[in-house]
Amino acid sequence: MNLKLRHKLRRLTSALVFLLLIFVFLIIVLWDSVVQTTPVGHTSVLWHRFPISDEHSVGPLREGVHLIQPWDQFYTYDLRLQTSDHDFQVVSKDGLHFNISFTIRWRLLRDKIVLLNQTLGPAYVEKLLAPKIGWAARRVVALYSAEALFTEKRSEVQDALYELITSASIENGIAPEAPGRHDPNDVLELTDVLILRVELPPQIRQAIENKLEQGQIVEEYRFIVEREELESQRKAIEADGIRKFQETIAPAISDSYLKWRGIEASLELAKSPNSKIVIFGNSESGLPVIFDATDKTAPAGGPAGIDDPASAVSTGPDKTSPNKAGVQTQQPASSSTTPNMPPIPGPMRGYKDDGPGHRYPAAHSQQR
């Protein structure tokens, strides 16, 4: 009896181990089909192949781990801000063909994720977003010239493109970034459409850049002209102010006032520790003249700046006569040739004579 029981237990244990191994094998094989994960910032839609109720699609599902049946389908969508770049060939208003690139940014609407999965699926960018952007880009760019895409009208083109795509009159499933403007069939919210680059032919691009450069130079010249006009007005106002100032102070300025200011200036110069020569008697109403008497380059024969007056007096043109040796000698001119210049006997008037080479001003000079 014990042997039969042991034999049955062994067979049962072997069957359980075999079933356990099969179960583990199935889990390993079907793990990716049974265990699904919804990452952070995402949502999911579960599609039942054999639904219990009439609903085949269930969602949106929360973030985390989900256990599903191996024959069901599990779709995951990103709810965060998404970005995509697309190139389109367009024609401008002036008939120029060129390529333009856009950067598109959008968000999916969480409440409409089941509708998106049923109508478009994961490839909604290629099926809905890119074709609509291309259609709107061709329609809007055709209203502008190629030059407008390089100027301040570039933002205007972007705004016109965004308004056309998100217009309420066009049911395309794309809603603007405004909570109150969502339609029941909208599945995503368009944030903005930005012009990334414009690829023009090299010759056209260079011509447009040269034109814009010349336009900036013209604006610079206009600014210079305006600046010079303002400078002219400033100078006119300054001249008018100077004229009014002179008209105001002219009656108050007299000869006595100017003489007093000259005396003050002479006193300030006289206070200097340097040695000076002050000459009075320039005129009846004149001011004293002050000279510096410490000039190191003065000649030894007298004070600085005063030469021998007798040597500076000329009595007429010189005459030369040859001597016996044939050498030309200088002869003084006779008084008959200079009737208006009588000879000056003795020292010059106004100078004291202490001997040869020692003439200096008379008592009218005072050394300090």
PDB file of N, CA and C in Angstrom, residues 233-248:
ATOM      1  N   GLN A 233      20.054 122.631 -35.174  1.00  0.00           N
ATOM      2  CA  GLN A 233      19.148 123.293 -34.239  1.00  0.00           C
ATOM      3  C   GLN A 233      19.834 123.576 -32.906  1.00  0.00           C
ATOM      4  N   ARG A 234      20.660 122.624 -32.463  1.00  0.00           N
ATOM      5  CA  ARG A 234      21.361 122.837 -31.196  1.00  0.00           C
ATOM      6  C   ARG A 234      22.318 124.024 -31.284  1.00  0.00           C
ATOM      7  N   LYS A 235      23.060 124.108 -32.397  1.00  0.00           N
ATOM      8  CA  LYS A 235      23.993 125.220 -32.559  1.00  0.00           C
ATOM      9  C   LYS A 235      23.249 126.550 -32.661  1.00  0.00           C
ATOM     10  N   ALA A 236      22.091 126.552 -33.348  1.00  0.00           N
ATOM     11  CA  ALA A 236      21.313 127.792 -33.447  1.00  0.00           C
ATOM     12  C   ALA A 236      20.830 128.238 -32.071  1.00  0.00           C
ATOM     13  N   ILE A 237      20.371 127.294 -31.269  1.00  0.00           N
ATOM     14  CA  ILE A 237      19.928 127.633 -29.913  1.00  0.00           C
ATOM     15  C   ILE A 237      21.094 128.129 -29.071  1.00  0.00           C
ATOM     16  N   GLU A 238      22.262 127.471 -29.227  1.00  0.00           N
ATOM     17  CA  GLU A 238      23.442 127.909 -28.476  1.00  0.00           C
ATOM     18  C   GLU A 238      23.863 129.318 -28.878  1.00  0.00           C
ATOM     19  N   ALA A 239      23.865 129.606 -30.200  1.00  0.00           N
ATOM     20  CA  ALA A 239      24.237 130.944 -30.663  1.00  0.00           C
ATOM     21  C   ALA A 239      23.251 131.992 -30.163  1.00  0.00           C
ATOM     22  N   ASP A 240      21.972 131.663 -30.164  1.00  0.00           N
ATOM     23  CA  ASP A 240      20.976 132.602 -29.661  1.00  0.00           C
ATOM     24  C   ASP A 240      21.186 132.867 -28.173  1.00  0.00           C
ATOM     25  N   GLY A 241      21.538 131.823 -27.421  1.00  0.00           N
ATOM     26  CA  GLY A 241      21.810 132.024 -25.999  1.00  0.00           C
ATOM     27  C   GLY A 241      23.025 132.901 -25.765  1.00  0.00           C
ATOM     28  N   ILE A 242      24.087 132.694 -26.574  1.00  0.00           N
ATOM     29  CA  ILE A 242      25.282 133.538 -26.433  1.00  0.00           C
ATOM     30  C   ILE A 242      24.956 134.991 -26.768  1.00  0.00           C
ATOM     31  N   ARG A 243      24.158 135.191 -27.832  1.00  0.00           N
ATOM     32  CA  ARG A 243      23.788 136.558 -28.206  1.00  0.00           C
ATOM     33  C   ARG A 243      23.002 137.239 -27.091  1.00  0.00           C
ATOM     34  N   LYS A 244      22.042 136.539 -26.510  1.00  0.00           N
ATOM     35  CA  LYS A 244      21.264 137.125 -25.418  1.00  0.00           C
ATOM     36  C   LYS A 244      22.139 137.404 -24.207  1.00  0.00           C
ATOM     37  N   PHE A 245      23.115 136.520 -23.944  1.00  0.00           N
ATOM     38  CA  PHE A 245      24.022 136.744 -22.822  1.00  0.00           C
ATOM     39  C   PHE A 245      24.859 138.002 -23.035  1.00  0.00           C
ATOM     40  N   GLN A 246      25.370 138.157 -24.270  1.00  0.00           N
ATOM     41  CA  GLN A 246      26.172 139.347 -24.555  1.00  0.00           C
ATOM     42  C   GLN A 246      25.328 140.613 -24.478  1.00  0.00           C
ATOM     43  N   GLU A 247      24.090 140.543 -24.977  1.00  0.00           N
ATOM     44  CA  GLU A 247      23.221 141.711 -24.884  1.00  0.00           C
ATOM     45  C   GLU A 247      22.900 142.060 -23.434  1.00  0.00           C
ATOM     46  N   THR A 248      22.870 141.051 -22.570  1.00  0.00           N
ATOM     47  CA  THR A 248      22.543 141.293 -21.165  1.00  0.00           C
ATOM     48  C   THR A 248      23.710 141.920 -20.412  1.00  0.00           C
TER      49      THR A 248
END
